[in-house]
Amino acid sequence: MEMNPVQAGAMLPLLIAWPVFAALAAVALARFGCTRRLFDGFVIVAAGITLAGVALLIAPVLTASRISGSVPFGLGRAEFVADPVGLMFALPAALVWFCSTLYAAAWLRDDPAPVRYQVTSLVLLAANLGVVLAGDLMTLYVCFEVLGLVSLLLVIHDGSRRARRAGVKYFWMSLGGGISLLAGIFLFQALTGSDALETLPPDTGNSTLLWAAFGLLLTGFGVKAGMVPLHVWLPDAHPVAPPPASALLSGVMIKVGAYGIFRCLNVLFMSESGDQWALTAAMGLIVLWIGLITMLVGAILALGQQQAKRLLAWSSVSQMGFVLAGLGAGAYLGADGAMASAGGLLHIVNHGLFKGALFLGMGAVAMRAGTADLDRLGGLWRKMPVTFTAMLVATAGVTGVPLFNGFASKSMIHHGIVQAGEQAGGPLALAEWIFLAASAGTVAYFVKLIAYVFMRRPEHGRVDSVREAPAPMLAAMLLLAVPIVLLGWRPDWLLQGLVEWPYQSCFSAGGRTGSCRDWSNPVFQR
Amino acid sequence: MLPDGASDPALIVAWAALMTGFGVKAALMPLHGWVPDVHPAAPSPFSAVLSGVMVAAGVFAILRVLFEIFGAGLLQRLGVLPWLAAFAGFAVIAGAMRAVAEDDLKRRLAYSTISQMAYVSLAASLASQTALAGALVHIVHHAFFKGGLFLCAGLIIATTGVRRISRMRGLGRRMPWTAGTLTLLALAMIGVPPLSGFTGKWVLGSGMAQAGGYAHLAIILAGSLLAALYLWPVVYRIWQTAEEPGPDCGEIPDRKPRQDNRWMLTAVLATGLITLLLGLAPRLPGFPLELAETAARTLLGSPAWK
């Protein structure tokens, strides 16, 4: 179905509104009595329609490079814009959400509040898409806050004491981050005089104000992204949520933080004239350092975990560090930073896929074996072969094994970090060592995870009664595993089509010449 | 309007006297002493009116004095606006901090009124049109959500006799609609989008930032954080389940038959719906935002003694 940009623009607000309507319809369905199957089928189809809708946007966005649509809402209009970068966030989000919803239909079979879970999940899907497809700062903020606060319901879903404690910590940090973000937006608005997600006008004076705005925006987005030292809510909140929710939290929702930081570095603080990268080069350096620290801290702390889900949560912190390092290096290197930024963006897509698959897999293990404690598991490769395969593929992805998706993104980030280290000198010369240490740590703790859960000889009789996960869960996991392999073989599908355009659309008129093609062609062209 | 020829000291004294007089009504610290005792003591429906409307009357008087009697130009010349900002800023923070310490729900809400109404005086001290529009629309939205919160408190007291927040565990199960509306109104006061409190906060904040009032902005945002500090424990407590230790209001028998409370519940739900509507569609013609913007334009554009 071919759509012209105008039709696509009209579809944008509909795409965001659809999951909300579906959520309300689901509440009505449940209220007026319907079978479990009908309810599950409805929410899965709703998520599937959203995925199809996002996929339909690909063609118009590639031709027009920027589609916008708006709808009257709140203080003015809710502005939505789909450009290739936004789509690059929206597509894996919709996919992971679809798989998570499918999985949750099976997971929630014995749950006392399945309706609340699925309805919340649909609302969050709308909020998430709303952030990455937002066209101005107010729409972005509204969707961001809704995302942060409503996701609390997923974190505390099982009602346990641990869940509540994690939820309280999550609530306060989200609130604090939201206030910081709001302050940053107000300051940025005062500087530019408008709300739009655009670069600063030329001759915007007052660099104190600019830096203050950047600091506040970075803090606000950084809490969401799990950036050190604002990450403290993550290792408590992600493990305690139901596994399909953990997949959403780790695989998708923390990415909106990275999205915001990307927009700061590559859109908001660039200047329209003169040296475009003057300000963002310094900002990129800060983000690069934060990324390096985050990746290392996350990896070190993941090594020591004996609870599988906490290990995966710390791993998310670490992988977000990789992303931030890539984005930071890309901004620091300015016109030469295309590869690093692209690597960061690609890693966001990849991480959504493999972390999603990992959380879904561990959830299946926890459900069947009754525990997610590494000390009490083992030998499950025989009992749960499909889950094992999916998790093995995901592990190969996250550790950067060649021919799996993580290899491409990590290599690109690595090149960027090395180049930045050479250019900056000084302590940044350590950057490559930090990257290698974190990557080695990643391999180590994932070997630990797979070995403890699947490979080693279990205690006598402990896993005798374990059988494979139900079919919907397996389907969800495999649906995420397939792109991990596909993107490993053909990363250029994403890179050429989507990444080249951001560098032409993110720069305003008078922007740089040349494009990612210069580097991507020799590396990825077959 | 002021006659010509008045000397500056005389003007300042007159201004201070007017501010003091109206400030008592507007609950401007340190003239707020009557609020925490009077608002909770009144019957709840009237507490709603006291907090939502009568304190607003004091604030309206302050705005009239500032902008129609004196005028922004004169005030800036006299140099009194920073004093107003200081008192108002103090009231925002101190009122909210006292609210955190209160266990009686109505006293907590009364201190919250002091804090929220000081937003308006703080915005007025900047003499900026957008900030003033935000403050004015905040008065209206505040009337609805603070009024609604007092009505919720009244309904809770009428049904269970419980006034203290520490005893409100299990209310969510017992009175789900009231608890749900209370949660909604609390979120509105904290400023969560897309509720009405967010509208006021956004216009207010962007106006302050554009006028260069960064300290004012910081105080407003701190007030928002403090609002969460004194409202979140209430929300958390009412949705707590029976597994947690502590007093529970689930077993207290109804003081009156449920049917008698129907009108009260309707009023409570109405305030919730209005808050939602004002947040989702504030720009509809005739709604408070349009009126506030016109009012701000009039006040700051009004000819005054220079």
PDB file of C-alpha atoms in Angstrom, chain A residues 244-462:
ATOM      1  CA  PRO A 244       7.422  -9.236  29.285  1.00  0.00           C
ATOM      2  CA  ALA A 245       7.422  -5.835  31.027  1.00  0.00           C
ATOM      3  CA  SER A 246      11.155  -6.122  31.700  1.00  0.00           C
ATOM      4  CA  ALA A 247      11.657  -6.715  28.002  1.00  0.00           C
ATOM      5  CA  LEU A 248       9.765  -3.498  27.313  1.00  0.00           C
ATOM      6  CA  LEU A 249      11.523  -1.518  30.012  1.00  0.00           C
ATOM      7  CA  SER A 250      15.035  -2.626  29.109  1.00  0.00           C
ATOM      8  CA  GLY A 251      14.519  -3.138  25.449  1.00  0.00           C
ATOM      9  CA  VAL A 252      12.557  -0.071  24.527  1.00  0.00           C
ATOM     10  CA  MET A 253      11.710   2.428  27.198  1.00  0.00           C
ATOM     11  CA  ILE A 254      15.214   3.325  28.284  1.00  0.00           C
ATOM     12  CA  LYS A 255      15.954   4.082  24.650  1.00  0.00           C
ATOM     13  CA  VAL A 256      13.836   7.209  24.710  1.00  0.00           C
ATOM     14  CA  GLY A 257      16.471   8.655  26.997  1.00  0.00           C
ATOM     15  CA  ALA A 258      19.110   7.985  24.366  1.00  0.00           C
ATOM     16  CA  TYR A 259      16.750   9.428  21.763  1.00  0.00           C
ATOM     17  CA  GLY A 260      16.536  12.667  23.697  1.00  0.00           C
ATOM     18  CA  ILE A 261      20.290  12.872  24.109  1.00  0.00           C
ATOM     19  CA  PHE A 262      20.747  12.222  20.395  1.00  0.00           C
ATOM     20  CA  ARG A 263      18.356  15.038  19.554  1.00  0.00           C
ATOM     21  CA  CYS A 264      20.206  17.353  21.938  1.00  0.00           C
ATOM     22  CA  LEU A 265      23.549  16.601  20.393  1.00  0.00           C
ATOM     23  CA  ASN A 266      22.566  16.461  16.769  1.00  0.00           C
ATOM     24  CA  VAL A 267      19.687  18.863  16.473  1.00  0.00           C
ATOM     25  CA  LEU A 268      19.008  21.166  19.364  1.00  0.00           C
ATOM     26  CA  PHE A 269      22.427  22.505  20.168  1.00  0.00           C
ATOM     27  CA  MET A 270      23.830  22.643  16.683  1.00  0.00           C
ATOM     28  CA  SER A 271      23.985  26.107  15.256  1.00  0.00           C
ATOM     29  CA  GLU A 272      22.697  27.080  11.891  1.00  0.00           C
ATOM     30  CA  SER A 273      25.644  29.079  10.747  1.00  0.00           C
ATOM     31  CA  GLY A 274      29.349  29.161  11.142  1.00  0.00           C
ATOM     32  CA  ASP A 275      30.867  26.243  12.969  1.00  0.00           C
ATOM     33  CA  GLN A 276      27.904  23.974  13.433  1.00  0.00           C
ATOM     34  CA  TRP A 277      29.621  21.656  15.834  1.00  0.00           C
ATOM     35  CA  ALA A 278      31.155  24.319  18.077  1.00  0.00           C
ATOM     36  CA  LEU A 279      28.966  23.653  21.030  1.00  0.00           C
ATOM     37  CA  THR A 280      28.040  20.045  20.448  1.00  0.00           C
ATOM     38  CA  ALA A 281      31.647  18.913  20.159  1.00  0.00           C
ATOM     39  CA  ALA A 282      32.215  19.801  23.800  1.00  0.00           C
ATOM     40  CA  MET A 283      28.860  18.364  24.783  1.00  0.00           C
ATOM     41  CA  GLY A 284      29.666  15.207  22.870  1.00  0.00           C
ATOM     42  CA  LEU A 285      32.868  14.831  24.827  1.00  0.00           C
ATOM     43  CA  ILE A 286      30.927  14.930  28.082  1.00  0.00           C
ATOM     44  CA  VAL A 287      28.448  12.353  26.837  1.00  0.00           C
ATOM     45  CA  LEU A 288      31.319  10.193  25.593  1.00  0.00           C
ATOM     46  CA  TRP A 289      32.935  10.154  29.028  1.00  0.00           C
ATOM     47  CA  ILE A 290      29.647   9.404  30.725  1.00  0.00           C
ATOM     48  CA  GLY A 291      29.106   6.585  28.252  1.00  0.00           C
ATOM     49  CA  LEU A 292      32.534   5.111  28.947  1.00  0.00           C
ATOM     50  CA  ILE A 293      32.008   5.187  32.701  1.00  0.00           C
ATOM     51  CA  THR A 294      28.532   3.737  32.362  1.00  0.00           C
ATOM     52  CA  MET A 295      29.621   0.850  30.162  1.00  0.00           C
ATOM     53  CA  LEU A 296      32.384  -0.085  32.571  1.00  0.00           C
ATOM     54  CA  VAL A 297      30.378   0.255  35.773  1.00  0.00           C
ATOM     55  CA  GLY A 298      27.530  -1.743  34.271  1.00  0.00           C
ATOM     56  CA  ALA A 299      29.795  -4.535  33.110  1.00  0.00           C
ATOM     57  CA  ILE A 300      31.659  -4.806  36.412  1.00  0.00           C
ATOM     58  CA  LEU A 301      28.475  -4.923  38.433  1.00  0.00           C
ATOM     59  CA  ALA A 302      26.851  -7.413  36.097  1.00  0.00           C
ATOM     60  CA  LEU A 303      29.735  -9.817  36.653  1.00  0.00           C
ATOM     61  CA  GLY A 304      28.919 -10.177  40.324  1.00  0.00           C
ATOM     62  CA  GLN A 305      25.228 -10.906  40.027  1.00  0.00           C
ATOM     63  CA  GLN A 306      23.744 -14.249  40.919  1.00  0.00           C
ATOM     64  CA  GLN A 307      20.193 -13.296  40.072  1.00  0.00           C
ATOM     65  CA  ALA A 308      19.788 -13.680  36.328  1.00  0.00           C
ATOM     66  CA  LYS A 309      17.363 -10.806  35.868  1.00  0.00           C
ATOM     67  CA  ARG A 310      19.510  -8.399  37.869  1.00  0.00           C
ATOM     68  CA  LEU A 311      22.454  -9.429  35.733  1.00  0.00           C
ATOM     69  CA  LEU A 312      20.472  -8.575  32.620  1.00  0.00           C
ATOM     70  CA  ALA A 313      19.436  -5.229  34.157  1.00  0.00           C
ATOM     71  CA  TRP A 314      23.058  -4.256  34.851  1.00  0.00           C
ATOM     72  CA  SER A 315      23.864  -5.417  31.347  1.00  0.00           C
ATOM     73  CA  SER A 316      21.295  -2.931  30.061  1.00  0.00           C
ATOM     74  CA  VAL A 317      23.072  -0.158  31.960  1.00  0.00           C
ATOM     75  CA  SER A 318      26.335  -1.226  30.368  1.00  0.00           C
ATOM     76  CA  GLN A 319      24.928  -1.461  26.848  1.00  0.00           C
ATOM     77  CA  MET A 320      23.352   1.974  27.177  1.00  0.00           C
ATOM     78  CA  GLY A 321      26.854   3.123  28.013  1.00  0.00           C
ATOM     79  CA  PHE A 322      27.972   1.778  24.638  1.00  0.00           C
ATOM     80  CA  VAL A 323      25.179   3.704  22.966  1.00  0.00           C
ATOM     81  CA  LEU A 324      25.996   6.936  24.763  1.00  0.00           C
ATOM     82  CA  ALA A 325      29.682   6.532  23.999  1.00  0.00           C
ATOM     83  CA  GLY A 326      28.837   6.116  20.330  1.00  0.00           C
ATOM     84  CA  LEU A 327      26.545   9.135  20.258  1.00  0.00           C
ATOM     85  CA  GLY A 328      29.008  11.215  22.253  1.00  0.00           C
ATOM     86  CA  ALA A 329      31.958  10.299  20.081  1.00  0.00           C
ATOM     87  CA  GLY A 330      29.886  11.045  17.010  1.00  0.00           C
ATOM     88  CA  ALA A 331      29.027  14.527  18.240  1.00  0.00           C
ATOM     89  CA  TYR A 332      32.592  15.181  19.390  1.00  0.00           C
ATOM     90  CA  LEU A 333      34.059  14.211  16.047  1.00  0.00           C
ATOM     91  CA  GLY A 334      31.625  16.508  14.298  1.00  0.00           C
ATOM     92  CA  ALA A 335      31.627  16.057  10.594  1.00  0.00           C
ATOM     93  CA  ASP A 336      33.706  12.882  10.917  1.00  0.00           C
ATOM     94  CA  GLY A 337      31.465  11.395  13.531  1.00  0.00           C
ATOM     95  CA  ALA A 338      28.921   9.769  11.268  1.00  0.00           C
ATOM     96  CA  MET A 339      30.118   6.248  11.898  1.00  0.00           C
ATOM     97  CA  ALA A 340      30.097   6.566  15.653  1.00  0.00           C
ATOM     98  CA  SER A 341      26.652   8.111  15.770  1.00  0.00           C
ATOM     99  CA  ALA A 342      25.325   5.533  13.358  1.00  0.00           C
ATOM    100  CA  GLY A 343      26.849   2.827  15.505  1.00  0.00           C
ATOM    101  CA  GLY A 344      25.137   4.234  18.556  1.00  0.00           C
ATOM    102  CA  LEU A 345      21.788   4.345  16.789  1.00  0.00           C
ATOM    103  CA  LEU A 346      22.220   0.859  15.390  1.00  0.00           C
ATOM    104  CA  HIS A 347      23.150  -0.441  18.809  1.00  0.00           C
ATOM    105  CA  ILE A 348      19.897   0.939  20.129  1.00  0.00           C
ATOM    106  CA  VAL A 349      17.979  -1.137  17.614  1.00  0.00           C
ATOM    107  CA  ASN A 350      20.128  -4.172  18.293  1.00  0.00           C
ATOM    108  CA  HIS A 351      19.912  -3.900  22.028  1.00  0.00           C
ATOM    109  CA  GLY A 352      16.144  -3.733  21.893  1.00  0.00           C
ATOM    110  CA  LEU A 353      16.133  -6.998  20.000  1.00  0.00           C
ATOM    111  CA  PHE A 354      18.616  -8.997  22.014  1.00  0.00           C
ATOM    112  CA  LYS A 355      17.775  -7.652  25.480  1.00  0.00           C
ATOM    113  CA  GLY A 356      14.119  -8.196  24.696  1.00  0.00           C
ATOM    114  CA  ALA A 357      14.817 -11.795  23.698  1.00  0.00           C
ATOM    115  CA  LEU A 358      16.986 -12.343  26.777  1.00  0.00           C
ATOM    116  CA  PHE A 359      14.390 -11.097  29.227  1.00  0.00           C
ATOM    117  CA  LEU A 360      11.661 -13.105  27.535  1.00  0.00           C
ATOM    118  CA  GLY A 361      13.865 -16.185  27.640  1.00  0.00           C
ATOM    119  CA  MET A 362      14.773 -15.771  31.286  1.00  0.00           C
ATOM    120  CA  GLY A 363      11.132 -15.248  32.047  1.00  0.00           C
ATOM    121  CA  ALA A 364      10.307 -18.553  30.424  1.00  0.00           C
ATOM    122  CA  VAL A 365      13.058 -20.256  32.432  1.00  0.00           C
ATOM    123  CA  ALA A 366      11.831 -18.664  35.641  1.00  0.00           C
ATOM    124  CA  MET A 367       8.309 -19.759  34.911  1.00  0.00           C
ATOM    125  CA  ARG A 368       9.210 -23.365  34.167  1.00  0.00           C
ATOM    126  CA  ALA A 369      12.022 -23.889  36.638  1.00  0.00           C
ATOM    127  CA  GLY A 370      10.475 -21.747  39.350  1.00  0.00           C
ATOM    128  CA  THR A 371      13.531 -19.596  39.929  1.00  0.00           C
ATOM    129  CA  ALA A 372      15.816 -17.087  38.253  1.00  0.00           C
ATOM    130  CA  ASP A 373      18.607 -17.670  40.718  1.00  0.00           C
ATOM    131  CA  LEU A 374      21.748 -18.750  38.914  1.00  0.00           C
ATOM    132  CA  ASP A 375      22.864 -20.919  41.816  1.00  0.00           C
ATOM    133  CA  ARG A 376      19.820 -23.090  41.497  1.00  0.00           C
ATOM    134  CA  LEU A 377      19.612 -23.591  37.750  1.00  0.00           C
ATOM    135  CA  GLY A 378      21.491 -25.679  35.264  1.00  0.00           C
ATOM    136  CA  GLY A 379      21.269 -28.198  32.493  1.00  0.00           C
ATOM    137  CA  LEU A 380      18.280 -26.643  30.831  1.00  0.00           C
ATOM    138  CA  TRP A 381      19.609 -26.905  27.322  1.00  0.00           C
ATOM    139  CA  ARG A 382      18.095 -30.324  27.024  1.00  0.00           C
ATOM    140  CA  LYS A 383      14.804 -29.450  28.629  1.00  0.00           C
ATOM    141  CA  MET A 384      14.185 -26.100  26.923  1.00  0.00           C
ATOM    142  CA  PRO A 385      16.010 -26.314  23.609  1.00  0.00           C
ATOM    143  CA  VAL A 386      14.115 -23.581  21.756  1.00  0.00           C
ATOM    144  CA  THR A 387      14.502 -21.102  24.608  1.00  0.00           C
ATOM    145  CA  PHE A 388      18.166 -22.046  24.743  1.00  0.00           C
ATOM    146  CA  THR A 389      18.593 -21.389  21.040  1.00  0.00           C
ATOM    147  CA  ALA A 390      16.895 -18.018  21.215  1.00  0.00           C
ATOM    148  CA  MET A 391      18.961 -16.935  24.196  1.00  0.00           C
ATOM    149  CA  LEU A 392      22.141 -18.199  22.586  1.00  0.00           C
ATOM    150  CA  VAL A 393      21.435 -16.158  19.469  1.00  0.00           C
ATOM    151  CA  ALA A 394      20.692 -13.106  21.614  1.00  0.00           C
ATOM    152  CA  THR A 395      23.906 -13.642  23.571  1.00  0.00           C
ATOM    153  CA  ALA A 396      25.888 -13.876  20.359  1.00  0.00           C
ATOM    154  CA  GLY A 397      24.289 -10.591  19.372  1.00  0.00           C
ATOM    155  CA  VAL A 398      25.072  -8.713  22.553  1.00  0.00           C
ATOM    156  CA  THR A 399      28.635  -9.938  22.847  1.00  0.00           C
ATOM    157  CA  GLY A 400      29.398  -8.849  19.309  1.00  0.00           C
ATOM    158  CA  VAL A 401      30.062 -12.182  17.659  1.00  0.00           C
ATOM    159  CA  PRO A 402      30.617 -11.604  13.924  1.00  0.00           C
ATOM    160  CA  LEU A 403      27.604 -12.355  11.724  1.00  0.00           C
ATOM    161  CA  PHE A 404      25.257 -11.316  14.509  1.00  0.00           C
ATOM    162  CA  ASN A 405      23.876  -7.816  14.799  1.00  0.00           C
ATOM    163  CA  GLY A 406      25.956  -6.584  17.725  1.00  0.00           C
ATOM    164  CA  PHE A 407      29.181  -6.947  15.772  1.00  0.00           C
ATOM    165  CA  ALA A 408      28.329  -4.186  13.326  1.00  0.00           C
ATOM    166  CA  SER A 409      27.192  -1.670  15.902  1.00  0.00           C
ATOM    167  CA  LYS A 410      29.996  -2.382  18.359  1.00  0.00           C
ATOM    168  CA  SER A 411      32.631  -2.152  15.636  1.00  0.00           C
ATOM    169  CA  MET A 412      31.314   1.193  14.531  1.00  0.00           C
ATOM    170  CA  ILE A 413      31.259   2.503  18.078  1.00  0.00           C
ATOM    171  CA  HIS A 414      34.766   1.163  18.580  1.00  0.00           C
ATOM    172  CA  HIS A 415      36.088   3.000  15.533  1.00  0.00           C
ATOM    173  CA  GLY A 416      34.461   6.180  16.741  1.00  0.00           C
ATOM    174  CA  ILE A 417      35.914   5.869  20.216  1.00  0.00           C
ATOM    175  CA  VAL A 418      39.390   5.169  18.897  1.00  0.00           C
ATOM    176  CA  GLN A 419      39.241   8.147  16.589  1.00  0.00           C
ATOM    177  CA  ALA A 420      37.974  10.384  19.355  1.00  0.00           C
ATOM    178  CA  GLY A 421      40.711   9.139  21.628  1.00  0.00           C
ATOM    179  CA  GLU A 422      43.369   9.941  19.056  1.00  0.00           C
ATOM    180  CA  GLN A 423      41.911  13.350  18.375  1.00  0.00           C
ATOM    181  CA  ALA A 424      41.500  14.419  21.969  1.00  0.00           C
ATOM    182  CA  GLY A 425      44.516  12.803  23.491  1.00  0.00           C
ATOM    183  CA  GLY A 426      45.010  13.073  27.205  1.00  0.00           C
ATOM    184  CA  PRO A 427      42.896  10.799  29.384  1.00  0.00           C
ATOM    185  CA  LEU A 428      40.712   9.912  26.440  1.00  0.00           C
ATOM    186  CA  ALA A 429      43.546   7.728  25.173  1.00  0.00           C
ATOM    187  CA  LEU A 430      42.222   5.247  27.708  1.00  0.00           C
ATOM    188  CA  ALA A 431      38.906   5.183  25.898  1.00  0.00           C
ATOM    189  CA  GLU A 432      39.714   2.168  23.792  1.00  0.00           C
ATOM    190  CA  TRP A 433      40.905   0.218  26.842  1.00  0.00           C
ATOM    191  CA  ILE A 434      37.696   0.989  28.681  1.00  0.00           C
ATOM    192  CA  PHE A 435      35.716  -0.180  25.672  1.00  0.00           C
ATOM    193  CA  LEU A 436      37.692  -3.410  25.457  1.00  0.00           C
ATOM    194  CA  ALA A 437      37.369  -4.027  29.160  1.00  0.00           C
ATOM    195  CA  ALA A 438      33.628  -3.496  29.048  1.00  0.00           C
ATOM    196  CA  SER A 439      33.278  -5.716  25.984  1.00  0.00           C
ATOM    197  CA  ALA A 440      35.336  -8.444  27.602  1.00  0.00           C
ATOM    198  CA  GLY A 441      33.212  -8.120  30.698  1.00  0.00           C
ATOM    199  CA  THR A 442      30.116  -8.479  28.547  1.00  0.00           C
ATOM    200  CA  VAL A 443      31.399 -11.728  27.115  1.00  0.00           C
ATOM    201  CA  ALA A 444      32.331 -12.941  30.568  1.00  0.00           C
ATOM    202  CA  TYR A 445      29.029 -12.319  32.274  1.00  0.00           C
ATOM    203  CA  PHE A 446      27.010 -13.679  29.388  1.00  0.00           C
ATOM    204  CA  VAL A 447      29.092 -16.836  29.317  1.00  0.00           C
ATOM    205  CA  LYS A 448      28.333 -17.007  33.018  1.00  0.00           C
ATOM    206  CA  LEU A 449      24.624 -16.613  32.399  1.00  0.00           C
ATOM    207  CA  ILE A 450      24.390 -19.236  29.675  1.00  0.00           C
ATOM    208  CA  ALA A 451      26.661 -21.628  31.503  1.00  0.00           C
ATOM    209  CA  TYR A 452      24.843 -21.416  34.817  1.00  0.00           C
ATOM    210  CA  VAL A 453      21.357 -21.547  33.367  1.00  0.00           C
ATOM    211  CA  PHE A 454      21.694 -23.967  30.508  1.00  0.00           C
ATOM    212  CA  MET A 455      24.976 -25.810  30.345  1.00  0.00           C
ATOM    213  CA  ARG A 456      26.184 -26.921  33.716  1.00  0.00           C
ATOM    214  CA  ARG A 457      25.128 -30.092  35.391  1.00  0.00           C
ATOM    215  CA  PRO A 458      22.140 -29.353  37.631  1.00  0.00           C
ATOM    216  CA  GLU A 459      21.669 -30.591  41.142  1.00  0.00           C
ATOM    217  CA  HIS A 460      20.121 -33.974  41.299  1.00  0.00           C
ATOM    218  CA  GLY A 461      16.478 -33.953  40.361  1.00  0.00           C
ATOM    219  CA  ARG A 462      16.122 -30.201  40.430  1.00  0.00           C
TER     220      ARG A 462
END
